[in-house]
Coordinates of C-alpha atoms in Angstrom, one line a residue:
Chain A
X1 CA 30.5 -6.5 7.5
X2 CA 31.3 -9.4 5.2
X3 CA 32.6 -9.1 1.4
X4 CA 28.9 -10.1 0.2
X5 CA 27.2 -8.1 2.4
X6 CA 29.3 -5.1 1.4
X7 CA 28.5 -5.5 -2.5
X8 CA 25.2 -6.6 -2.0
X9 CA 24.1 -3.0 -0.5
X10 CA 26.0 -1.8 -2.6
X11 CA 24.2 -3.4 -5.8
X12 CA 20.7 -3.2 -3.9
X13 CA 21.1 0.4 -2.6
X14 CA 22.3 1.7 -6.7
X15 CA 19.8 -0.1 -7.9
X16 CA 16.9 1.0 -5.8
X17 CA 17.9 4.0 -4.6
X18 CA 19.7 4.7 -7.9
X19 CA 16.2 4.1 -9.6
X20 CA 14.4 6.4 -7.7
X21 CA 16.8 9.4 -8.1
X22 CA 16.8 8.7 -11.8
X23 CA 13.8 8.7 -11.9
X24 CA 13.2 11.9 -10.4
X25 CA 15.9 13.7 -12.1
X26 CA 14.3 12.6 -15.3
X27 CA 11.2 14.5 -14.0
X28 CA 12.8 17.0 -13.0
X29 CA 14.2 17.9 -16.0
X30 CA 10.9 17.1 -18.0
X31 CA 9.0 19.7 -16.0
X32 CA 11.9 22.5 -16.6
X33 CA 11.6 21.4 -20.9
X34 CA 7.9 22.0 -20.4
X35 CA 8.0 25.4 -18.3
X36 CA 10.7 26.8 -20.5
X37 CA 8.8 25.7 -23.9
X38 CA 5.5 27.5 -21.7
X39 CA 7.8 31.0 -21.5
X40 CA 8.8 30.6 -25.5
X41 CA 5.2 29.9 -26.3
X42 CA 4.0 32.6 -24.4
X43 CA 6.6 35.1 -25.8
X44 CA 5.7 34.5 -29.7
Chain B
X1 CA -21.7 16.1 -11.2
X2 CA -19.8 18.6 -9.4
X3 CA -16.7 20.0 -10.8
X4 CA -13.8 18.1 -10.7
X5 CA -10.0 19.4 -8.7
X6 CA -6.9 18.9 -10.2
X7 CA -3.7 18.0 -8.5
X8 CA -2.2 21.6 -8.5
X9 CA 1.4 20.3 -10.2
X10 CA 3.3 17.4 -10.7
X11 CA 5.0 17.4 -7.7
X12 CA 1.3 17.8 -5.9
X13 CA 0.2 14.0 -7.8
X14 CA 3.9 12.5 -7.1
X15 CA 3.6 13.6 -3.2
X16 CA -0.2 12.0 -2.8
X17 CA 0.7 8.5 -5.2
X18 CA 3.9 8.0 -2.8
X19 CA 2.1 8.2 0.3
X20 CA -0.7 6.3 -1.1
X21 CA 2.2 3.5 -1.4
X22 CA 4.4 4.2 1.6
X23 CA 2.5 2.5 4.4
X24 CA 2.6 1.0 7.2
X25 CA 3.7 -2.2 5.1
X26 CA 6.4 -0.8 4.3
X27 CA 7.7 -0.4 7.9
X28 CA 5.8 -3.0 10.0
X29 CA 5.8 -5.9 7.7
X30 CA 8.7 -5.4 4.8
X31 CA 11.9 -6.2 7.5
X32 CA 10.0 -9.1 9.0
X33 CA 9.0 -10.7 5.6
X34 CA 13.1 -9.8 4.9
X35 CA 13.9 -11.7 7.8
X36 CA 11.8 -14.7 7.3
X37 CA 13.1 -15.1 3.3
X38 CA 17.0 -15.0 3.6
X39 CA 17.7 -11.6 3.7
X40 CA 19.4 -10.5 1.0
X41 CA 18.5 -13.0 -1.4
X42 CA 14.8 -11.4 -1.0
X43 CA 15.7 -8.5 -2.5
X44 CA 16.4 -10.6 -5.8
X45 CA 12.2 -11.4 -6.4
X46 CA 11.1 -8.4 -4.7
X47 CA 13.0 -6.1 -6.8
X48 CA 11.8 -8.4 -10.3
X49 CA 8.3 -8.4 -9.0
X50 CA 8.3 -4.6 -9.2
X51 CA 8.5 -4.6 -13.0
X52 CA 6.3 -8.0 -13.4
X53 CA 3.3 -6.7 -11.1
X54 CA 3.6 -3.4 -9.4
X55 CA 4.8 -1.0 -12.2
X56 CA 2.7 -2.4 -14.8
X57 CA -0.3 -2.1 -12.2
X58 CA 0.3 1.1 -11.2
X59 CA 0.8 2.5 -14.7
X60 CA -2.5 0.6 -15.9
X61 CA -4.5 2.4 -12.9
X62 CA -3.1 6.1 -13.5
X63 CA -4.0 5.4 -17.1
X64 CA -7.9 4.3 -16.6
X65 CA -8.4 6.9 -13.8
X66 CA -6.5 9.8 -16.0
X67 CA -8.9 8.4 -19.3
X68 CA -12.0 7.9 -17.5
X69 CA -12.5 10.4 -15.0
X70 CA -14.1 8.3 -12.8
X71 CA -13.6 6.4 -9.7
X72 CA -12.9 2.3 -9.9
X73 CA -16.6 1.5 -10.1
X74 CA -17.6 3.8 -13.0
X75 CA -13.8 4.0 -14.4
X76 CA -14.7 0.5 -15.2
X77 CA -18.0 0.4 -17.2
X78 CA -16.4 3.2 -18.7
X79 CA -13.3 1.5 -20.2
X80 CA -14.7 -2.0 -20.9
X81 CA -18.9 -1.6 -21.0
X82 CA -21.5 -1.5 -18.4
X83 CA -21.2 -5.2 -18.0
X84 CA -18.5 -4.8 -16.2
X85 CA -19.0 -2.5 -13.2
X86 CA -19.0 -5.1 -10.8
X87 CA -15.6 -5.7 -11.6
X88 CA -14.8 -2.4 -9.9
X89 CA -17.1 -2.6 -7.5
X90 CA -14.8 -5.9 -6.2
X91 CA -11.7 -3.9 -6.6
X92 CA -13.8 -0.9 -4.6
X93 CA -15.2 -3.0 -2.1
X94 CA -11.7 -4.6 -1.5
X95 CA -9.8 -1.7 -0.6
X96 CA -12.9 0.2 1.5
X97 CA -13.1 -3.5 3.7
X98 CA -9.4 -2.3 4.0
X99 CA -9.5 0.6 5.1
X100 CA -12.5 -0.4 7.9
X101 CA -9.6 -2.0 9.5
X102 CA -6.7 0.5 8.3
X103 CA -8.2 3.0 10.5
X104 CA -7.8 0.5 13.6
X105 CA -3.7 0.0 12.9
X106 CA -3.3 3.9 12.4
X107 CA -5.4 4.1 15.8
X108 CA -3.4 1.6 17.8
X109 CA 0.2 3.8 15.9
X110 CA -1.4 6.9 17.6
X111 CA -1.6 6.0 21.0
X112 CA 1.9 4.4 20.8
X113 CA 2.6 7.7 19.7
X114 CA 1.4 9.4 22.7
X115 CA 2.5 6.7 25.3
X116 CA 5.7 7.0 23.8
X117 CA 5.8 10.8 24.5
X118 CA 3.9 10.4 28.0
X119 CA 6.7 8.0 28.8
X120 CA 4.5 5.5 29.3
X121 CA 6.6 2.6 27.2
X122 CA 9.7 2.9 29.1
X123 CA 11.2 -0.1 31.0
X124 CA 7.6 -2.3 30.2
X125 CA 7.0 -5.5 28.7
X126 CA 5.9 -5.2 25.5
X127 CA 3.4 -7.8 25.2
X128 CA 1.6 -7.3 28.0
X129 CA 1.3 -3.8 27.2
X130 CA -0.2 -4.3 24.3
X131 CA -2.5 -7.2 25.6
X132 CA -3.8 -4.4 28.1
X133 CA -4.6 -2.2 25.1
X134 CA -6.3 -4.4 23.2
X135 CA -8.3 -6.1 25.5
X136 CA -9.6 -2.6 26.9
X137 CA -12.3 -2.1 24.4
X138 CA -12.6 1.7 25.0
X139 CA -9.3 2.8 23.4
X140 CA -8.9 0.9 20.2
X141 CA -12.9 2.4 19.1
X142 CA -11.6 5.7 20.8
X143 CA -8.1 5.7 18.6
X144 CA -9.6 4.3 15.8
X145 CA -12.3 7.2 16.0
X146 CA -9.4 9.9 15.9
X147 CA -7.7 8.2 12.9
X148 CA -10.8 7.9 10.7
X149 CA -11.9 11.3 11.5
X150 CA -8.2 13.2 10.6
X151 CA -8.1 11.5 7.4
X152 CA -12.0 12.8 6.9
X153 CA -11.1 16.2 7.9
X154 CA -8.3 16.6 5.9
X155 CA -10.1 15.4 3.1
X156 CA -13.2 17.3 3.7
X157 CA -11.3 20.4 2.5
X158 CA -10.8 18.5 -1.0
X159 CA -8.1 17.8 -3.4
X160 CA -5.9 20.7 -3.0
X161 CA -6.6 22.3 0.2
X162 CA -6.7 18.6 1.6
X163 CA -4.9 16.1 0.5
X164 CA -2.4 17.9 -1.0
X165 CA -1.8 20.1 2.0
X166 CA -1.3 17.0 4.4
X167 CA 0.9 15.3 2.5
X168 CA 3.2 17.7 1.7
X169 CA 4.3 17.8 5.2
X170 CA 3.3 13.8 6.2
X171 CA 5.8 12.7 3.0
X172 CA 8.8 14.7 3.6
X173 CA 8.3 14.6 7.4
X174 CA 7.6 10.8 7.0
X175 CA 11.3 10.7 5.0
X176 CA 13.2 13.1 7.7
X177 CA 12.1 10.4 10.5
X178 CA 13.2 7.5 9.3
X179 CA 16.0 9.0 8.3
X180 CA 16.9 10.2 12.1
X181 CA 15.7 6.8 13.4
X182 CA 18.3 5.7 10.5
X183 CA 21.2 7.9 11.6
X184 CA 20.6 7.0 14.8
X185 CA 20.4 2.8 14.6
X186 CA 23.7 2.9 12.5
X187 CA 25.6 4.7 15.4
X188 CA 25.1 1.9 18.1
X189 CA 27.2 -0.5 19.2
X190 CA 26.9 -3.4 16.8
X191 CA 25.0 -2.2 14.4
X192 CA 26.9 -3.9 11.9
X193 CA 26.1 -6.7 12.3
X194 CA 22.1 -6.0 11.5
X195 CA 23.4 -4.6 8.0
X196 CA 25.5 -7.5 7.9
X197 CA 22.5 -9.9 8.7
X198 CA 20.0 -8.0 6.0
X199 CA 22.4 -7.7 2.9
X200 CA 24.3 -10.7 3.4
X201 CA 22.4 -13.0 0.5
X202 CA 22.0 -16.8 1.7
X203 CA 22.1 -17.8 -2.4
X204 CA 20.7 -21.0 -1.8
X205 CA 17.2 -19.5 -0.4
X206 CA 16.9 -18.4 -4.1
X207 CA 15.6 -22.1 -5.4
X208 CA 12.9 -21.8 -2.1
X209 CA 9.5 -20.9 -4.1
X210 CA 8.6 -19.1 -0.6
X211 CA 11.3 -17.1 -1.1
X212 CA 9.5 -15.9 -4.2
X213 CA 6.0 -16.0 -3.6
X214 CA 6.3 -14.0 -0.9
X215 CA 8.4 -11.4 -2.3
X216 CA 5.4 -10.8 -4.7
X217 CA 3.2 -10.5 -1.8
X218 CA 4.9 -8.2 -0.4
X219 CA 5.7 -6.2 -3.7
X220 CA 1.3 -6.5 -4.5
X221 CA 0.8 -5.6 -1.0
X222 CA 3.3 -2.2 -0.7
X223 CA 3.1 -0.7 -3.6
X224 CA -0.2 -0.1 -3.5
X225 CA -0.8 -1.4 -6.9
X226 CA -4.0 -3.2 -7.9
X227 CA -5.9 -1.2 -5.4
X228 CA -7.6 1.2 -7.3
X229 CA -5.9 4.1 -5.2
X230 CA -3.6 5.5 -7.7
X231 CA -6.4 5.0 -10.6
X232 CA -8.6 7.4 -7.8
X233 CA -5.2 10.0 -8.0
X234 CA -5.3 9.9 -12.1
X235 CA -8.6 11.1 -11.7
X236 CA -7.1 14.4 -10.7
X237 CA -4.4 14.5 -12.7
X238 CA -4.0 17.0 -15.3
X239 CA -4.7 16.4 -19.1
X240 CA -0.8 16.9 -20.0
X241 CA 0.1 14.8 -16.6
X242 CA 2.8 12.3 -17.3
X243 CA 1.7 8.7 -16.7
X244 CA 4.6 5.9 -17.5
X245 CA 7.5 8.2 -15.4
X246 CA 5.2 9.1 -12.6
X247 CA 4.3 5.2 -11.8
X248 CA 8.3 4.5 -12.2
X249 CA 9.0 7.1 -9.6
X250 CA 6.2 5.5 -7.2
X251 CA 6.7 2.2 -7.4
X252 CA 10.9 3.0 -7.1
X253 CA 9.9 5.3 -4.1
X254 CA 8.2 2.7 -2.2
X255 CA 11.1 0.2 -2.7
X256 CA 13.1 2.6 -1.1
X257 CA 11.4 3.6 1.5
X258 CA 11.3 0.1 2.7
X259 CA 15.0 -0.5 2.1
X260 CA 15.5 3.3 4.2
X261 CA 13.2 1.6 7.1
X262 CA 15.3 -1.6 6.9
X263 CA 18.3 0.0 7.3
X264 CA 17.1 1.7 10.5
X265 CA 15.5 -1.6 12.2
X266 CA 18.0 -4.5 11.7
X267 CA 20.7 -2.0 13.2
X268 CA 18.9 -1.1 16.4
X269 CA 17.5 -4.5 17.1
X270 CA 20.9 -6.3 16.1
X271 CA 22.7 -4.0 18.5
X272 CA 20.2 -3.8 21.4
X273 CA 19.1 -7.3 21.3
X274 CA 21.6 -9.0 23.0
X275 CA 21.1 -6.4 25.6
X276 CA 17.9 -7.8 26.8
X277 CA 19.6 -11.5 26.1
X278 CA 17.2 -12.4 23.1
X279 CA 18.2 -13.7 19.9
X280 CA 17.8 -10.2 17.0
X281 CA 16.5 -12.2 14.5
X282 CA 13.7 -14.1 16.3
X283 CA 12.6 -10.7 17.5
X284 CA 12.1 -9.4 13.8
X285 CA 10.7 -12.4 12.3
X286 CA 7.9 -12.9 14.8
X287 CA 4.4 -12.3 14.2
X288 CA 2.8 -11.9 17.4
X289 CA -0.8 -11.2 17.9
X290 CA -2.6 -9.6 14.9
X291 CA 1.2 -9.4 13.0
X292 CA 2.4 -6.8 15.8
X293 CA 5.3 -8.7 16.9
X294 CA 8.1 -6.2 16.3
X295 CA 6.5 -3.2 16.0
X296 CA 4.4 -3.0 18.8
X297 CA 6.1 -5.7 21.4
X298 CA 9.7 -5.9 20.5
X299 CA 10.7 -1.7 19.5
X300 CA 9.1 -0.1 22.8
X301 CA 11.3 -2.5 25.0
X302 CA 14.7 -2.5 22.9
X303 CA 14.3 1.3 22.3
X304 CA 14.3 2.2 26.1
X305 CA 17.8 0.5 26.6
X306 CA 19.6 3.1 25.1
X307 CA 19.5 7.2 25.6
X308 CA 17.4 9.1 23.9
X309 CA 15.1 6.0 23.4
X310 CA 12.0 7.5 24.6
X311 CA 12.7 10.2 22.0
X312 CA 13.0 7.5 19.2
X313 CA 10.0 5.0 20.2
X314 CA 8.2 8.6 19.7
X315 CA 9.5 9.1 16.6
X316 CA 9.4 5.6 15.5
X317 CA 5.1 5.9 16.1
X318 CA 5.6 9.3 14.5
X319 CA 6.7 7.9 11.3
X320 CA 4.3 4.8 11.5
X321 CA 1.5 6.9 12.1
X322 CA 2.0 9.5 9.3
X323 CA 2.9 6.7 6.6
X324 CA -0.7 5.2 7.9
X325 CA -2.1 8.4 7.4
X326 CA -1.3 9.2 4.0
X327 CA -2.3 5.7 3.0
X328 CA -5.7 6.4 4.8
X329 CA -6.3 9.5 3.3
X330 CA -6.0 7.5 -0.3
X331 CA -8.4 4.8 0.8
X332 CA -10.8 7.5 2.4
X333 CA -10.4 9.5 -1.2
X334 CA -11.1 6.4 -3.3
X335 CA -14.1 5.3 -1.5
X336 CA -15.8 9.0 -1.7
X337 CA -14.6 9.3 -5.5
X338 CA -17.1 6.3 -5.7
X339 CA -19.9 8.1 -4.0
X340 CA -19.4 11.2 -5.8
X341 CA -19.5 9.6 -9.1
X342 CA -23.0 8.3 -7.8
X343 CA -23.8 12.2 -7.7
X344 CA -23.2 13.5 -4.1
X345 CA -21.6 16.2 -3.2
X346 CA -17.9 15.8 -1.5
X347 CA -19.1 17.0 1.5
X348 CA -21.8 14.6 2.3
X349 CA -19.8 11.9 0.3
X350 CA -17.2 12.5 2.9
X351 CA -19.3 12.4 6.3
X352 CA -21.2 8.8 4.8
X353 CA -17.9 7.7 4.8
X354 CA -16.6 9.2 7.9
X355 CA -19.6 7.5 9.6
X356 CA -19.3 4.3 7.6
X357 CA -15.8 3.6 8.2
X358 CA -15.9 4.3 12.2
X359 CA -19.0 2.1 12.3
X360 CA -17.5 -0.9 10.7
X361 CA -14.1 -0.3 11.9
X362 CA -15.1 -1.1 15.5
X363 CA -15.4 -5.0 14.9
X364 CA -11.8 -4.8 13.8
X365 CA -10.9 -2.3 17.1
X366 CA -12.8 -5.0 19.7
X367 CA -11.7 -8.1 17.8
X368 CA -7.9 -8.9 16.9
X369 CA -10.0 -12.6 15.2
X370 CA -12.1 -9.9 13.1
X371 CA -9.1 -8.1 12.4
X372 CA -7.3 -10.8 11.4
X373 CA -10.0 -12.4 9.2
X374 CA -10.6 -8.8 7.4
X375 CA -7.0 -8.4 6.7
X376 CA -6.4 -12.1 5.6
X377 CA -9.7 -12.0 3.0
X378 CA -9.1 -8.7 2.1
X379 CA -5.8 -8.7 1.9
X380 CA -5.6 -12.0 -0.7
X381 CA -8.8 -10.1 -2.0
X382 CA -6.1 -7.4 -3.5
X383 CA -4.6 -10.3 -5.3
X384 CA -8.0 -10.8 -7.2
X385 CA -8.2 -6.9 -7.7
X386 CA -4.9 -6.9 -9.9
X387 CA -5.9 -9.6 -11.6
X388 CA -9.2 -8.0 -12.4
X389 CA -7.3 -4.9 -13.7
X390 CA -5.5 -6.5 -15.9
X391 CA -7.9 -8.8 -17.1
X392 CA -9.8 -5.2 -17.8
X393 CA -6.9 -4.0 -20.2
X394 CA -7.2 -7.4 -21.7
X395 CA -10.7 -7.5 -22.9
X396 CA -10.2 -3.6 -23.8
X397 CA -7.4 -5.1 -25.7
X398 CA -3.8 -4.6 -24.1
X399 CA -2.0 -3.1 -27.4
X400 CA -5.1 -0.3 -28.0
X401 CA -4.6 -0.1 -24.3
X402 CA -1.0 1.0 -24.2
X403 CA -1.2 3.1 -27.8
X404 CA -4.5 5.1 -26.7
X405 CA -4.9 5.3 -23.4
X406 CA -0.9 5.3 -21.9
X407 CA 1.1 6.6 -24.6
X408 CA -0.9 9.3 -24.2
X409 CA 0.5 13.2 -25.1
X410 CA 1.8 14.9 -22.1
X411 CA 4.2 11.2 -21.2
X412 CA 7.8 11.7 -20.6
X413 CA 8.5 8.3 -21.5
X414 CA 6.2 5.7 -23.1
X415 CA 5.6 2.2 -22.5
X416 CA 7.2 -0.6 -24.4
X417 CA 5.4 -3.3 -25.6
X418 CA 6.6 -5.8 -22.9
X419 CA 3.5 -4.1 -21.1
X420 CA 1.4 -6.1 -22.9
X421 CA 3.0 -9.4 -22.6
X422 CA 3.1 -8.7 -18.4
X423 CA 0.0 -7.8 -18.3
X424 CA -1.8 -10.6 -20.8
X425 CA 0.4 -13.3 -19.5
X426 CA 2.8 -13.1 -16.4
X427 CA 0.0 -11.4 -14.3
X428 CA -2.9 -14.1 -14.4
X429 CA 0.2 -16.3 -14.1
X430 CA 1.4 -14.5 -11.2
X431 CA -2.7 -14.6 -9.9
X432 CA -3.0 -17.9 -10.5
X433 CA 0.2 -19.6 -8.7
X434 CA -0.3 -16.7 -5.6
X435 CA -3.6 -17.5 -5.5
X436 CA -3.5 -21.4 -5.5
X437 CA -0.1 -21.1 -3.3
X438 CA -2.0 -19.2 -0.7
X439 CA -5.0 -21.4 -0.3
X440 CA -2.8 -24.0 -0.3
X441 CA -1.3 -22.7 2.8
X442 CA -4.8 -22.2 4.4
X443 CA -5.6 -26.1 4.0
X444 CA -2.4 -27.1 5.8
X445 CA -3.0 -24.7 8.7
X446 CA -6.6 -25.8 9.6
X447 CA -8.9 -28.6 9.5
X448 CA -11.7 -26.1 8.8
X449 CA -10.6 -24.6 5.6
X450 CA -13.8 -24.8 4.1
X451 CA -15.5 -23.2 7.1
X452 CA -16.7 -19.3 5.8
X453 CA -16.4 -18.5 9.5
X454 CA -13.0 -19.9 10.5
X455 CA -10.5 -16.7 10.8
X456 CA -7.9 -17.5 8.2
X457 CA -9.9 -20.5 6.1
X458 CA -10.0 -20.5 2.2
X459 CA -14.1 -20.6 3.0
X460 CA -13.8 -17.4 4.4
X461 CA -12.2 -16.1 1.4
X462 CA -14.5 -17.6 -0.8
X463 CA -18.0 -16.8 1.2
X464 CA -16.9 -13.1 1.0
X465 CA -15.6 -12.7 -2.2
X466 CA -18.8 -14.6 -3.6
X467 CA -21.2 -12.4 -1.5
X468 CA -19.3 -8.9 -2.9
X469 CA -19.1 -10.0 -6.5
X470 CA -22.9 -11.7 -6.6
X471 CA -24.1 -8.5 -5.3
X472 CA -22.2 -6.3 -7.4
X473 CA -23.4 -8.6 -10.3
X474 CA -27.3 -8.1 -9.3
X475 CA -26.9 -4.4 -9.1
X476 CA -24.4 -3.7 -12.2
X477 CA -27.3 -2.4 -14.3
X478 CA -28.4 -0.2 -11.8
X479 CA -25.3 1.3 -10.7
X480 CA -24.0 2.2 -14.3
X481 CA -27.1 3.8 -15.2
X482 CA -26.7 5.9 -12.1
X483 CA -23.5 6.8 -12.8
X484 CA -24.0 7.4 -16.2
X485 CA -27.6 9.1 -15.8
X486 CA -28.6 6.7 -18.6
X487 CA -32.2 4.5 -18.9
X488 CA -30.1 1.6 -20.8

């Protein structure tokens, strides 16, 4: 594969890709905040 | 009105809104539309038409079908006044026409599907296959009949049991197969050179306005924003639902998708190509009757040349037929949201549109010049139905829009004000150049362009549209006091 080709997967795959799995994560992580805050709520 | 489902979790709404954008655009149409526009260099628009048209779309119909509780009809009258129902009832009508012919191209993915498995696509010639199928009436009714009526079962069941049932296993099934067919491309001999051929950017193709416009056709048309599907999915969502995060993850999920599926095409037909002496890149940028070129003609033949190719043509229709199928199941869903809103139960909601969408499907199944005329009307018709969306938030007033109605408790993130600037400005500019760039294109290629019943004329665009909206327009009163239960 050429130089260009090379980085531009590279830059299109992280950015794409990258997005989406950020994304998620960031979700991911929201929804455990939320369930853990449900627990304390439900304790007091 | 009957009580109302709720997408069980999260997770439930995320599965159900990416299948509702991973279709069979993203597998059929995104690496030929790559392949026409310079590779690489289309990745540029399509990626900056994402956040100019999709994202903003797809967060504006979570919000009104999360605030309103309605499908696109009533979600409308709701949000703006009951002068403006028709306005959904365009965006409505728009994606049911749609899904009339969606039905057929899940039909025709089907019985790949099983010729694939019967062995019936080895060692043929593609386009005379498919000429033999289409031109036999019986099967395309008969496969179109078995498409409409799974998504109709499924969705029978309702929200939960349904729809959220199928696609938990169409999504990540959908996912696993590509990524197979992925694995699998990337191992033959000269595959490099189709990764080579799709990221290699021709920089110069970046000052071609084609390059551009069609990058945010194919961004309107995949995502699956402007449609009124995902405002149908908000309708289900729960109070404390996230709706800024959830549309990121979609419209990012689509995108790659279709960069997953073009990693697993340019490979396999850059390395098997040359195999049947034809030139890799003429194979994926050609249309072929009713857009089937490489799908249909070109991936039967090159997959039989190497071993195990019956097993991926199979798996090939596999995934094409499930990402149709949860794209379906959204249309289906959206067009019996409308009919329940009217008051009727799921159930009979359901079998009207069942019998409905089989009826007026079979022009499409008999016709590849119906098909084609549906999907080119329709199809710029979606154009029209983000525009009308946004115009919505517009005369609802885009800042009250984004402060009360998205920046909403329950968001993980909120939306920024450049939310309001896409959607006041760069959107009807977006419309307006798409729209005039399209027609445009429809002048050149016939003499007949103002002909209503030429297949691809701008009078066919315009004799339908007018028809939809003027009627829409004589019943608005009408509809919005049924849906409302109101004598005003």
């Amino acid at each position: 594969m050429e130089t260009d080709a090379v980085l531009m997967m590279m830059l299109s795959l992280g950015l794409i890709w990258g997005g989406f799995f950020y994304t998620l994560r960031l979700a991911i992580k929201k929804e455990q905040l939320k369930q853990q805050l449900n627990k304390h709520e439900k304790i007091s | 009105m009957e009580q109302k489902e709720y997408f069980s979790s999260r997770w439930a709404l995320l599965l159900a809104a990416l299948g509702m954008a991973i279709g069979t655009g993203n597998i059929w149409r995104f690496p030929r539309i790559v392949a026409q526009n310079g590779g690489a260099v289309f990745l540029i628009p399509w990626v900056i038409f994402l956040f100019l048209w999709s994202i903003p779309l797809l967060i504006t119909e979570l919000s009104i079908g999360k605030s309103t509780r309605l499908g696109p009809v009533g979600a409308f009258g709701k949000l703006i006044g009951k002068k403006y129902c028709w306005m959904g009832g365009f965006v409505g009508f728009c994606t049911m026409a749609i899904m009339f012919y969606y039905s057929v191209v899940m039909g025709w993915c089907v019985k790949y599907f099983f010729a694939a498995i019967a062995g019936d696509l080895n060692n043929i010639n593609g386009l005379e296959f498919w000429n033999k199928f289409s031109a036999g009436q019986f099967q395309p009714i008969l496969f179109h009949f078995i498409a409409i009526s799974i998504g109709a079962i499924i969705l029978f069941k309702g929200v939960v049991k349904g729809l959220e049932r199928a696609n938990k296993i169409l999504i990540p099934s959908l996912v696993a197969l590509i990524i197979i067919g992925a694995l699998r491309a990337l191992t033959l001999d000269g595959a490099a050179s189709g990764l080579n051929f799709l990221f290699n950017p021709e920089w110069k193709q970046l000052l071609n306005h084609q390059v551009w416009l069609n990058a945010l056709t194919q961004s309107a048309w995949s995502t699956g924003a402007g449609w009124g599907l995902l405002l149908t999915y908000g309708v289900y969502m729960k109070k404390r639902e996230d709706i800024v995060l959830n549309s990121f993850i979609t419209g990012f999920g689509n995108n790659s998708a279709s960069l997953l599926v073009g990693i697993m095409i340019f490979p396999a037909v850059f390395a098997l190509a040359p195999q049947m002496n034809v030139v890799a890149e003429e194979i994926i940028s050609e249309v072929g009757p009713a857009n089937t070129g490489m799908a249909f003609i070109w991936i039967p033949v090159l997959f039989s040349k190497f071993s195990g190719g019956q097993f991926f043509t199979a798996i090939f229709f596999l995934a094409l037929s499930f990402a149709a199928l949860s794209s379906l199941l959204a249309m289906i869903e959206m067009v019996t949201r409308i009919l329940m809103d009217i008051g009727l139960s799921r159930q009979k909601s359901i079998v009207m549109v069942w019998f409905t969408g089989f009826l007026l499907g079979i022009p499409s199944a008999i016709s590849l010049s119906f098909f084609g005329n549906q999907d080119w009307a329709w199809g710029i018709g979606l154009m029209v139905s983000g525009f009308l969306f946004a115009s919505a938030v517009k005369i609802y007033g885009a800042k009250n829009f984004r402060e009360k109605i998205i920046n909403q408790l329950g968001n993980d993130i909120n939306i920024g004000k450049w939310y309001e600037i896409v959607i006041k400005y760069i959107i009807p500019i977006e419309f307006a150049v798409l729209i005039i760039w399209w027609f445009w294109q429809s002048i050149s290629w016939s003499k007949n362009w103002w002909n209503p019943f030429d297949t691809y004329s701008l009078g066919t665009c315009l004799f339908q549209w007018l028809i939809v909206i003027i009627v829409f327009l004589i019943f608005n009163k009408k509809i919005y006091r049924k849906i409302f239960r109101t004598d005003n």
